[in-house]
Each structure stands twice: as structure tokens, then as C-alpha cells.
Amino acid sequence: MKILVCVTSVPDTTTKITFTGNNTKFNKAGVQFITGPYDDYALARAVELKEKLGASVTVFNVGEADAEPVIRKCLAIGADDAIRVNAEPIDAYFVAEQIAAVAKETPYDLILMGRESIDYNGGQVHGIVGEMLGIPSISPVMRLDVEGTTAKMTREIEGGKEDIEAQLPLVLGCQEPIAEWKIPNMRGIMTARTKPLKIIQPAGQDSLTAVANYEMPAPRGAVKMIPADEAETLIKLLRTEAKVI
């Protein structure tokens, strides 16, 4: 079994975000980057399947050289090798196109990734990849077991959960509790330095979209405390000031 795990390099959630170029470009200066948390779940489950079924795990990233520490951490956790497309991940279609190009050249039984990245939260890539490859795409997957060529999954749906089965190959968008995050040990960190990291140039066309402008969310307003016995006052404020009812 061959598993491709697609990971994103995203700003740490505690990072202070700023923009340059008249608010058209994200400012990377001083930013600490991490593996996308949902991608961490996908990688953890892939490593478990590797240990259980003898699968091979390849990490895939679309990013520039500054993404390599994130990739090396994935290798330290248990992936066998890695591929980096040397390009900025501009939009979902462009990233999906790169994944599909690699998967067409080297078919994989499972293509795993997080249900979404935490920078843009689009949740689009897995669906586009499935369409490009002509294979099923399922998300968000909370449980994954593989028996032969059959994947047994649980995914979250509106108001509940759904148990489903599908034949490999598949593209899956993962979320907790599919697996628990894994922390690399010292041996993993040392061996990650020598694991293959292949750098390739982007395939296909350039991005179909361009950023017109980034905006920071409005600052939080003052808090008004309403006594518990003044429900009418609360309702009035929700209607006239907050305008949520």
C-alpha cells in the first residue's frame, strides 16, 4: 500500500498576522510556521497504517524552501520520504493540480490530507483532487480502517455521523479523532535528516485567482454586562446594537 499525505505549512495560531504590499501579501517576517493541525491527524493515521499494514508513506507539500522544517518534522514522525513542489501555494486549484500531477505519475492507494488548512480554511483541495483523478473524495473523515482494498470510515455529517465503505484508491480529508498527534522522538529527528526529500517544479497552469486585498477583523468592542433578571434589556440590545436577532 502506498499513502500520500499532503501537508500545509501554516502560521502558528499564536502568531501576530501582518500584511505587506498595500495589504495584498502575507508578511512572513518573524512568523513561526507549523504543520496544519488537521494535516497532523492525517499523517498520524498514515503512520499507524504503515505500522499495521506495512504501507509506505510519502509526505507532499506545495511550498517554498522555508517549508522544509515542517516537512522534516513529518519525516521525523514516521513518513518514509517527501516531495516538495517549489512554488507558493497560491490557491486551492493550483495546489490540487500539483497533487494530481504527482499522483498520476505515481499512483497511490490513499491520498490523505486535513479537512482544511487553518490559514484559508477553504476545505476545497481534497474534492478537486478527487475530481482531477476520477476517484472518490470523502471528508471530513473521523475514523479510517483498511481491510484489503476496502476502506471503512466514519465521517461527520449534519447532526451526526455516517459509517461508510469505499474501494481504494481514495482521497480523504481528515479530522480528529482519526488518530492522536504524534511527537517525533530523538531517533526520528536524526533519521529524518537523511530521508529523501525530492524537490520538483510546479506543473500545469498558474493560479486562477489573485488576492485583491487582505483585511484584519474588526477589533473587539466593549462588553456590556446585563443582570440576569433584565432579559428584556438584553433582547433589546441584541436587536438594536448587536443586530443578531
PDB file of C-alpha atoms in Angstrom:
ATOM      1  CA  MET A   1       0.000   0.000   0.000  1.00  0.00           C
ATOM      2  CA  LYS A   2       1.193   3.475  -0.898  1.00  0.00           C
ATOM      3  CA  ILE A   3      -0.061   6.515   1.017  1.00  0.00           C
ATOM      4  CA  LEU A   4       0.452  10.143   0.047  1.00  0.00           C
ATOM      5  CA  VAL A   5      -0.036  12.621   2.895  1.00  0.00           C
ATOM      6  CA  CYS A   6      -0.463  16.233   1.796  1.00  0.00           C
ATOM      7  CA  VAL A   7       0.567  18.777   4.422  1.00  0.00           C
ATOM      8  CA  THR A   8       0.432  22.544   4.657  1.00  0.00           C
ATOM      9  CA  SER A   9       2.916  24.888   6.310  1.00  0.00           C
ATOM     10  CA  VAL A  10       0.789  27.423   8.177  1.00  0.00           C
ATOM     11  CA  PRO A  11       1.394  30.200  10.735  1.00  0.00           C
ATOM     12  CA  ASP A  12       1.226  29.147  14.363  1.00  0.00           C
ATOM     13  CA  THR A  13      -2.135  30.100  15.833  1.00  0.00           C
ATOM     14  CA  THR A  14      -0.408  32.466  18.295  1.00  0.00           C
ATOM     15  CA  THR A  15       1.337  34.405  15.518  1.00  0.00           C
ATOM     16  CA  LYS A  16       0.584  38.076  15.028  1.00  0.00           C
ATOM     17  CA  ILE A  17      -0.543  38.477  11.418  1.00  0.00           C
ATOM     18  CA  THR A  18       0.516  41.428   9.257  1.00  0.00           C
ATOM     19  CA  PHE A  19       0.462  42.222   5.544  1.00  0.00           C
ATOM     20  CA  THR A  20       2.706  43.996   3.061  1.00  0.00           C
ATOM     21  CA  GLY A  21       2.349  45.320  -0.482  1.00  0.00           C
ATOM     22  CA  ASN A  22      -0.624  47.539   0.314  1.00  0.00           C
ATOM     23  CA  ASN A  23      -2.336  44.637   2.119  1.00  0.00           C
ATOM     24  CA  THR A  24      -2.017  42.254  -0.841  1.00  0.00           C
ATOM     25  CA  LYS A  25       0.685  39.883   0.509  1.00  0.00           C
ATOM     26  CA  PHE A  26       1.103  37.979   3.762  1.00  0.00           C
ATOM     27  CA  ASN A  27       4.170  39.092   5.720  1.00  0.00           C
ATOM     28  CA  LYS A  28       6.259  36.025   6.647  1.00  0.00           C
ATOM     29  CA  ALA A  29       8.838  38.003   8.646  1.00  0.00           C
ATOM     30  CA  GLY A  30       9.121  36.682  12.186  1.00  0.00           C
ATOM     31  CA  VAL A  31       6.351  34.118  11.700  1.00  0.00           C
ATOM     32  CA  GLN A  32       6.616  30.657  13.252  1.00  0.00           C
ATOM     33  CA  PHE A  33       5.273  28.025  10.853  1.00  0.00           C
ATOM     34  CA  ILE A  34       3.773  24.668  11.842  1.00  0.00           C
ATOM     35  CA  THR A  35       2.166  21.677  10.142  1.00  0.00           C
ATOM     36  CA  GLY A  36      -1.537  22.267   9.616  1.00  0.00           C
ATOM     37  CA  PRO A  37      -3.269  20.680  12.647  1.00  0.00           C
ATOM     38  CA  TYR A  38      -5.738  18.690  10.521  1.00  0.00           C
ATOM     39  CA  ASP A  39      -2.835  17.502   8.355  1.00  0.00           C
ATOM     40  CA  ASP A  40      -1.170  16.269  11.563  1.00  0.00           C
ATOM     41  CA  TYR A  41      -4.155  13.964  12.116  1.00  0.00           C
ATOM     42  CA  ALA A  42      -3.861  12.637   8.557  1.00  0.00           C
ATOM     43  CA  LEU A  43      -0.130  11.985   8.997  1.00  0.00           C
ATOM     44  CA  ALA A  44      -0.640  10.271  12.351  1.00  0.00           C
ATOM     45  CA  ARG A  45      -3.189   7.863  10.865  1.00  0.00           C
ATOM     46  CA  ALA A  46      -0.951   7.197   7.863  1.00  0.00           C
ATOM     47  CA  VAL A  47       1.938   6.253  10.166  1.00  0.00           C
ATOM     48  CA  GLU A  48      -0.369   3.929  12.107  1.00  0.00           C
ATOM     49  CA  LEU A  49      -1.414   2.238   8.852  1.00  0.00           C
ATOM     50  CA  LYS A  50       2.245   1.945   7.919  1.00  0.00           C
ATOM     51  CA  GLU A  51       2.985   0.153  11.184  1.00  0.00           C
ATOM     52  CA  LYS A  52      -0.083  -2.085  10.885  1.00  0.00           C
ATOM     53  CA  LEU A  53      -0.117  -2.900   7.166  1.00  0.00           C
ATOM     54  CA  GLY A  54       3.438  -2.258   6.040  1.00  0.00           C
ATOM     55  CA  ALA A  55       2.430   0.711   3.912  1.00  0.00           C
ATOM     56  CA  SER A  56       4.838   3.324   2.590  1.00  0.00           C
ATOM     57  CA  VAL A  57       4.148   6.959   3.474  1.00  0.00           C
ATOM     58  CA  THR A  58       5.184   9.906   1.313  1.00  0.00           C
ATOM     59  CA  VAL A  59       4.719  13.476   2.530  1.00  0.00           C
ATOM     60  CA  PHE A  60       3.749  16.065  -0.074  1.00  0.00           C
ATOM     61  CA  ASN A  61       3.908  19.842   0.208  1.00  0.00           C
ATOM     62  CA  VAL A  62       3.463  22.768  -2.135  1.00  0.00           C
ATOM     63  CA  GLY A  63       5.712  25.454  -0.749  1.00  0.00           C
ATOM     64  CA  GLU A  64       8.989  27.298  -0.912  1.00  0.00           C
ATOM     65  CA  ALA A  65      12.235  26.427   0.871  1.00  0.00           C
ATOM     66  CA  ASP A  66      11.004  27.859   4.181  1.00  0.00           C
ATOM     67  CA  ALA A  67       8.536  24.950   4.398  1.00  0.00           C
ATOM     68  CA  GLU A  68      11.287  22.343   4.731  1.00  0.00           C
ATOM     69  CA  PRO A  69      11.479  22.366   8.554  1.00  0.00           C
ATOM     70  CA  VAL A  70       7.789  21.388   8.596  1.00  0.00           C
ATOM     71  CA  ILE A  71       8.467  18.628   6.053  1.00  0.00           C
ATOM     72  CA  ARG A  72      11.435  17.306   8.044  1.00  0.00           C
ATOM     73  CA  LYS A  73       9.267  17.138  11.154  1.00  0.00           C
ATOM     74  CA  CYS A  74       6.779  14.989   9.216  1.00  0.00           C
ATOM     75  CA  LEU A  75       9.632  12.693   8.210  1.00  0.00           C
ATOM     76  CA  ALA A  76      10.726  12.512  11.847  1.00  0.00           C
ATOM     77  CA  ILE A  77       7.223  11.438  12.859  1.00  0.00           C
ATOM     78  CA  GLY A  78       7.406   8.438  10.553  1.00  0.00           C
ATOM     79  CA  ALA A  79       6.991   9.263   6.857  1.00  0.00           C
ATOM     80  CA  ASP A  80       9.439   7.493   4.538  1.00  0.00           C
ATOM     81  CA  ASP A  81      10.166  10.247   2.037  1.00  0.00           C
ATOM     82  CA  ALA A  82       8.869  13.607   0.886  1.00  0.00           C
ATOM     83  CA  ILE A  83       8.111  15.665  -2.203  1.00  0.00           C
ATOM     84  CA  ARG A  84       8.088  19.452  -2.257  1.00  0.00           C
ATOM     85  CA  VAL A  85       6.717  21.390  -5.207  1.00  0.00           C
ATOM     86  CA  ASN A  86       8.834  24.516  -5.343  1.00  0.00           C
ATOM     87  CA  ALA A  87       6.056  27.103  -5.547  1.00  0.00           C
ATOM     88  CA  GLU A  88       3.937  29.298  -3.344  1.00  0.00           C
ATOM     89  CA  PRO A  89       0.562  27.604  -2.628  1.00  0.00           C
ATOM     90  CA  ILE A  90      -1.472  30.406  -4.132  1.00  0.00           C
ATOM     91  CA  ASP A  91      -4.937  28.845  -4.242  1.00  0.00           C
ATOM     92  CA  ALA A  92      -6.780  25.538  -3.846  1.00  0.00           C
ATOM     93  CA  TYR A  93      -6.943  24.714  -7.556  1.00  0.00           C
ATOM     94  CA  PHE A  94      -3.210  25.246  -8.029  1.00  0.00           C
ATOM     95  CA  VAL A  95      -2.352  23.047  -5.033  1.00  0.00           C
ATOM     96  CA  ALA A  96      -4.780  20.330  -6.164  1.00  0.00           C
ATOM     97  CA  GLU A  97      -3.266  20.402  -9.633  1.00  0.00           C
ATOM     98  CA  GLN A  98       0.185  19.695  -8.172  1.00  0.00           C
ATOM     99  CA  ILE A  99      -1.097  16.786  -6.072  1.00  0.00           C
ATOM    100  CA  ALA A 100      -2.938  15.295  -9.040  1.00  0.00           C
ATOM    101  CA  ALA A 101       0.117  15.596 -11.288  1.00  0.00           C
ATOM    102  CA  VAL A 102       2.267  13.615  -8.844  1.00  0.00           C
ATOM    103  CA  ALA A 103      -0.475  11.035  -8.234  1.00  0.00           C
ATOM    104  CA  LYS A 104      -0.922  10.468 -11.965  1.00  0.00           C
ATOM    105  CA  GLU A 105       2.769   9.755 -12.333  1.00  0.00           C
ATOM    106  CA  THR A 106       2.932   7.513  -9.252  1.00  0.00           C
ATOM    107  CA  PRO A 107      -0.491   6.124  -8.258  1.00  0.00           C
ATOM    108  CA  TYR A 108      -1.310   5.981  -4.533  1.00  0.00           C
ATOM    109  CA  ASP A 109      -3.890   3.836  -2.741  1.00  0.00           C
ATOM    110  CA  LEU A 110      -4.718   6.621  -0.291  1.00  0.00           C
ATOM    111  CA  ILE A 111      -4.245  10.360  -0.553  1.00  0.00           C
ATOM    112  CA  LEU A 112      -4.738  11.847   2.893  1.00  0.00           C
ATOM    113  CA  MET A 113      -4.840  15.478   3.979  1.00  0.00           C
ATOM    114  CA  GLY A 114      -6.527  17.618   6.576  1.00  0.00           C
ATOM    115  CA  ARG A 115     -10.155  18.518   6.019  1.00  0.00           C
ATOM    116  CA  GLU A 116      -8.934  22.115   5.586  1.00  0.00           C
ATOM    117  CA  SER A 117      -5.912  24.286   6.229  1.00  0.00           C
ATOM    118  CA  ILE A 118      -6.075  26.756   9.097  1.00  0.00           C
ATOM    119  CA  ASP A 119      -4.819  29.730   7.095  1.00  0.00           C
ATOM    120  CA  TYR A 120      -7.586  29.998   4.466  1.00  0.00           C
ATOM    121  CA  ASN A 121      -9.961  27.292   5.784  1.00  0.00           C
ATOM    122  CA  GLY A 122     -11.226  26.598   2.268  1.00  0.00           C
ATOM    123  CA  GLY A 123     -11.730  22.835   2.539  1.00  0.00           C
ATOM    124  CA  GLN A 124     -11.615  22.525  -1.263  1.00  0.00           C
ATOM    125  CA  VAL A 125      -8.402  20.706  -2.177  1.00  0.00           C
ATOM    126  CA  HIS A 126      -9.467  17.106  -1.490  1.00  0.00           C
ATOM    127  CA  GLY A 127     -12.601  17.471  -3.609  1.00  0.00           C
ATOM    128  CA  ILE A 128     -10.712  18.996  -6.531  1.00  0.00           C
ATOM    129  CA  VAL A 129      -8.020  16.314  -6.370  1.00  0.00           C
ATOM    130  CA  GLY A 130     -10.646  13.572  -6.440  1.00  0.00           C
ATOM    131  CA  GLU A 131     -12.271  15.128  -9.484  1.00  0.00           C
ATOM    132  CA  MET A 132      -8.941  15.501 -11.297  1.00  0.00           C
ATOM    133  CA  LEU A 133      -8.015  11.875 -10.638  1.00  0.00           C
ATOM    134  CA  GLY A 134     -11.504  10.478 -11.176  1.00  0.00           C
ATOM    135  CA  ILE A 135     -11.622   8.800  -7.752  1.00  0.00           C
ATOM    136  CA  PRO A 136     -13.894   9.301  -4.724  1.00  0.00           C
ATOM    137  CA  SER A 137     -13.181  12.100  -2.276  1.00  0.00           C
ATOM    138  CA  ILE A 138     -14.613  11.886   1.249  1.00  0.00           C
ATOM    139  CA  SER A 139     -14.458  14.465   4.061  1.00  0.00           C
ATOM    140  CA  PRO A 140     -14.386  15.030   6.979  1.00  0.00           C
ATOM    141  CA  VAL A 141     -13.229  11.535   7.969  1.00  0.00           C
ATOM    142  CA  MET A 142     -13.070  10.810  11.701  1.00  0.00           C
ATOM    143  CA  ARG A 143     -12.216   7.083  11.551  1.00  0.00           C
ATOM    144  CA  LEU A 144     -10.308   5.085   8.960  1.00  0.00           C
ATOM    145  CA  ASP A 145      -9.585   1.371   8.785  1.00  0.00           C
ATOM    146  CA  VAL A 146      -8.369  -0.543   5.739  1.00  0.00           C
ATOM    147  CA  GLU A 147      -9.118  -4.189   5.018  1.00  0.00           C
ATOM    148  CA  GLY A 148      -7.654  -5.370   1.741  1.00  0.00           C
ATOM    149  CA  THR A 149      -8.829  -2.901  -0.876  1.00  0.00           C
ATOM    150  CA  THR A 150     -11.741  -1.633   1.213  1.00  0.00           C
ATOM    151  CA  ALA A 151     -11.628   1.449   3.421  1.00  0.00           C
ATOM    152  CA  LYS A 152     -14.081   1.611   6.323  1.00  0.00           C
ATOM    153  CA  MET A 153     -14.706   5.127   7.551  1.00  0.00           C
ATOM    154  CA  THR A 154     -16.792   7.311   9.800  1.00  0.00           C
ATOM    155  CA  ARG A 155     -17.372  10.866   8.733  1.00  0.00           C
ATOM    156  CA  GLU A 156     -19.113  13.798  10.346  1.00  0.00           C
ATOM    157  CA  ILE A 157     -22.403  14.912   8.805  1.00  0.00           C
ATOM    158  CA  GLU A 158     -25.042  17.469   9.712  1.00  0.00           C
ATOM    159  CA  GLY A 159     -26.367  16.470  13.116  1.00  0.00           C
ATOM    160  CA  GLY A 160     -24.477  13.188  13.426  1.00  0.00           C
ATOM    161  CA  LYS A 161     -22.031  10.667  11.994  1.00  0.00           C
ATOM    162  CA  GLU A 162     -22.088   8.332   8.999  1.00  0.00           C
ATOM    163  CA  ASP A 163     -20.349   4.952   8.625  1.00  0.00           C
ATOM    164  CA  ILE A 164     -19.343   4.251   5.029  1.00  0.00           C
ATOM    165  CA  GLU A 165     -17.188   1.876   2.988  1.00  0.00           C
ATOM    166  CA  ALA A 166     -15.401   2.549  -0.281  1.00  0.00           C
ATOM    167  CA  GLN A 167     -12.903   0.844  -2.538  1.00  0.00           C
ATOM    168  CA  LEU A 168      -9.369   2.154  -2.883  1.00  0.00           C
ATOM    169  CA  PRO A 169      -7.986   4.432  -4.253  1.00  0.00           C
ATOM    170  CA  LEU A 170      -9.471   7.350  -2.311  1.00  0.00           C
ATOM    171  CA  VAL A 171      -8.838  10.959  -1.385  1.00  0.00           C
ATOM    172  CA  LEU A 172      -9.707  11.713   2.229  1.00  0.00           C
ATOM    173  CA  GLY A 173      -9.939  14.917   4.242  1.00  0.00           C
ATOM    174  CA  CYS A 174      -9.204  14.037   7.871  1.00  0.00           C
ATOM    175  CA  GLN A 175     -10.043  15.450  11.274  1.00  0.00           C
ATOM    176  CA  GLU A 176      -9.947  14.382  14.908  1.00  0.00           C
ATOM    177  CA  PRO A 177     -10.348  11.781  16.364  1.00  0.00           C
ATOM    178  CA  ILE A 178      -8.986   9.734  13.426  1.00  0.00           C
ATOM    179  CA  ALA A 179      -5.686   9.444  15.315  1.00  0.00           C
ATOM    180  CA  GLU A 180      -3.724  11.193  18.037  1.00  0.00           C
ATOM    181  CA  TRP A 181      -0.978  13.613  17.091  1.00  0.00           C
ATOM    182  CA  LYS A 182       2.478  12.096  17.185  1.00  0.00           C
ATOM    183  CA  ILE A 183       5.561  13.807  18.605  1.00  0.00           C
ATOM    184  CA  PRO A 184       8.876  12.939  16.925  1.00  0.00           C
ATOM    185  CA  ASN A 185      11.422  11.214  19.151  1.00  0.00           C
ATOM    186  CA  MET A 186      15.180  11.783  19.007  1.00  0.00           C
ATOM    187  CA  ARG A 187      15.775   8.784  16.750  1.00  0.00           C
ATOM    188  CA  GLY A 188      13.117  10.024  14.343  1.00  0.00           C
ATOM    189  CA  ILE A 189      14.650  13.501  14.271  1.00  0.00           C
ATOM    190  CA  MET A 190      18.081  12.076  13.491  1.00  0.00           C
ATOM    191  CA  THR A 191      16.875   9.722  10.734  1.00  0.00           C
ATOM    192  CA  ALA A 192      14.740  12.456   9.156  1.00  0.00           C
ATOM    193  CA  ARG A 193      17.911  14.275   8.138  1.00  0.00           C
ATOM    194  CA  THR A 194      18.830  11.524   5.703  1.00  0.00           C
ATOM    195  CA  LYS A 195      15.384  10.624   4.352  1.00  0.00           C
ATOM    196  CA  PRO A 196      14.820  11.580   0.684  1.00  0.00           C
ATOM    197  CA  LEU A 197      13.269  14.981   0.006  1.00  0.00           C
ATOM    198  CA  LYS A 198      12.575  15.437  -3.703  1.00  0.00           C
ATOM    199  CA  ILE A 199      12.089  18.980  -4.981  1.00  0.00           C
ATOM    200  CA  ILE A 200      10.135  19.382  -8.220  1.00  0.00           C
ATOM    201  CA  GLN A 201       8.882  22.281 -10.273  1.00  0.00           C
ATOM    202  CA  PRO A 202       5.153  23.074 -10.486  1.00  0.00           C
ATOM    203  CA  ALA A 203       3.007  21.507 -13.167  1.00  0.00           C
ATOM    204  CA  GLY A 204       0.033  22.868 -15.046  1.00  0.00           C
ATOM    205  CA  GLN A 205      -1.081  26.453 -15.282  1.00  0.00           C
ATOM    206  CA  ASP A 206      -0.583  29.373 -12.963  1.00  0.00           C
ATOM    207  CA  SER A 207      -3.094  30.269 -10.302  1.00  0.00           C
ATOM    208  CA  LEU A 208      -6.603  31.083 -11.484  1.00  0.00           C
ATOM    209  CA  THR A 209      -7.122  33.635  -8.725  1.00  0.00           C
ATOM    210  CA  ALA A 210      -5.284  36.625  -7.277  1.00  0.00           C
ATOM    211  CA  VAL A 211      -5.569  38.377  -3.925  1.00  0.00           C
ATOM    212  CA  ALA A 212      -7.154  41.798  -4.260  1.00  0.00           C
ATOM    213  CA  ASN A 213      -6.835  42.769  -0.609  1.00  0.00           C
ATOM    214  CA  TYR A 214      -6.418  41.358   2.896  1.00  0.00           C
ATOM    215  CA  GLU A 215      -8.270  42.871   5.830  1.00  0.00           C
ATOM    216  CA  MET A 216      -7.859  42.345   9.551  1.00  0.00           C
ATOM    217  CA  PRO A 217     -11.037  41.582  11.502  1.00  0.00           C
ATOM    218  CA  ALA A 218     -12.591  44.474  13.372  1.00  0.00           C
ATOM    219  CA  PRO A 219     -11.289  44.871  16.939  1.00  0.00           C
ATOM    220  CA  ARG A 220     -13.457  43.512  19.688  1.00  0.00           C
ATOM    221  CA  GLY A 221     -15.878  46.032  21.104  1.00  0.00           C
ATOM    222  CA  ALA A 222     -16.617  46.777  24.726  1.00  0.00           C
ATOM    223  CA  VAL A 223     -18.555  44.214  26.729  1.00  0.00           C
ATOM    224  CA  LYS A 224     -21.827  45.134  28.381  1.00  0.00           C
ATOM    225  CA  MET A 225     -22.871  43.148  31.426  1.00  0.00           C
ATOM    226  CA  ILE A 226     -26.644  42.714  31.726  1.00  0.00           C
ATOM    227  CA  PRO A 227     -28.144  41.484  35.014  1.00  0.00           C
ATOM    228  CA  ALA A 228     -29.748  38.060  34.731  1.00  0.00           C
ATOM    229  CA  ASP A 229     -33.177  39.434  35.640  1.00  0.00           C
ATOM    230  CA  GLU A 230     -33.188  42.023  32.824  1.00  0.00           C
ATOM    231  CA  ALA A 231     -33.961  39.760  29.871  1.00  0.00           C
ATOM    232  CA  GLU A 232     -35.935  42.478  28.071  1.00  0.00           C
ATOM    233  CA  THR A 233     -32.907  44.792  28.118  1.00  0.00           C
ATOM    234  CA  LEU A 234     -30.715  42.029  26.711  1.00  0.00           C
ATOM    235  CA  ILE A 235     -33.168  41.298  23.907  1.00  0.00           C
ATOM    236  CA  LYS A 236     -33.404  44.994  23.043  1.00  0.00           C
ATOM    237  CA  LEU A 237     -29.616  45.348  22.817  1.00  0.00           C
ATOM    238  CA  LEU A 238     -29.332  42.214  20.678  1.00  0.00           C
ATOM    239  CA  ARG A 239     -31.845  43.739  18.279  1.00  0.00           C
ATOM    240  CA  THR A 240     -30.733  47.364  18.182  1.00  0.00           C
ATOM    241  CA  GLU A 241     -26.962  47.239  18.769  1.00  0.00           C
ATOM    242  CA  ALA A 242     -25.674  43.736  18.001  1.00  0.00           C
ATOM    243  CA  LYS A 243     -28.380  43.246  15.349  1.00  0.00           C
ATOM    244  CA  VAL A 244     -28.263  39.488  15.611  1.00  0.00           C
ATOM    245  CA  ILE A 245     -31.977  38.918  16.148  1.00  0.00           C
TER     246      ILE A 245
END
